[in-house]
Steps between C-alpha positions, in 0.01 A plus 500: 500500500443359826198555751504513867250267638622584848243770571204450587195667322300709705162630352395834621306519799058583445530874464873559451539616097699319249835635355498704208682503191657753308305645225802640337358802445759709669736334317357582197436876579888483602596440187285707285642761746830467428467441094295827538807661662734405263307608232465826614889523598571379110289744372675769721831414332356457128351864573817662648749312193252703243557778677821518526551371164298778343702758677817338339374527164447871487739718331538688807636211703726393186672857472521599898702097517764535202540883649566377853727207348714721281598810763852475624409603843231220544761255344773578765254543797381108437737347252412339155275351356172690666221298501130593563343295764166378477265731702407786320229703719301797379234695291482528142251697291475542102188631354485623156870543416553698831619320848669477800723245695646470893620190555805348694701180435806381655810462308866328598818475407788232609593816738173543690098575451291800430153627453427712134245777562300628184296761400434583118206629309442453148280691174543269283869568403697254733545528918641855637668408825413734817703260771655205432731421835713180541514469936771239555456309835883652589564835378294848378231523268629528115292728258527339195316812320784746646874438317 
C-alpha cells in the first residue's frame, strides 16, 4: 500500500462541519430488504408447486390425462407421445365423498401444443365427465367425451 504525502492536510475552517461517515445502516436495511424479497418470492413458488402438485394427484386429473393421451384424434392432431405440461390451473372441491373439479393444463405432442379443459363431478363412485376439451394451438377443439 502506498500513501500520498503530496497533499496537503487542511483542517476544517472554525464553523465549517467535519465529514461524516457512513453508518451502514442503509446498507444493512438493503440487504434485509432484499433477503426479505427473496423469501417471499421462494415461498410463492413452494406454495404454487403444492398446488399444482395436489391437483396432479387427484383421480380426476389422472383419468381426464390417460383419456386425452389415448384418443386417436388427439394423437394425430399433435403426434405421439402426449405429454402433460406442468401448469395445471383450476378449482377443485371434495367434501364428504361428493366433489367437483375445473381445471386446465396444457398438454403436447412432437406435432404441436394444446390446452385440456375439465369438468367432472363425483358421489363417491369415480369422476363423471361433463367437458373434457383438448384445444390444440393449430386446429379445432376435440371432444374427447363425444366418439
Amino acid at each position: 500500500m502506498t500513501t500520498d504525502y503530496t497533499q496537503q492536510y487542511t483542517p476544517p475552517h472554525p464553523g465549517q462541519p467535519a465529514q461524516k461517515k457512513s453508518s451502514g445502516c442503509l446498507k444493512i436495511f438493503l440487504i434485509g430488504c432484499s433477503v426479505l424479497i427473496v423469501l417471499g418470492v421462494a415461498l410463492v413458488a413452494v406454495l404454487v408447486f403444492i398446488v399444482f402438485g395436489a391437483i396432479k394427484k387427484t383421480d380426476a386429473y389422472k383419468v381426464a390425462l390417460a383419456k386425452v393421451k389415448s384418443d386417436q384424434r388427439v394423437i394425430a392432431a399433435l403426434g405421439e407421445p402426449v405429454e402433460a405440461g406442468f401448469w395445471v390451473s383450476g378449482k377443485m372441491n371434495i367434501n364428504n365423498g361428493k366433489g367437483n373439479a375445473d381445471f386446465t393444463f396444457p398438454v403436447s405432442g412432437p406435432k404441436g401444443k394444446a390446452t385440456v379443459h375439465a369438468i367432472a363431478t363425483t358421489e363417491g363412485q369415480g369422476w363423471q365427465y361433463e367437458t373434457l376439451d383438448v384445444t390444440p394451438s393449430n386446429g379445432p377443439p376435440i371432444n374427447v367425451l363425444s366418439p
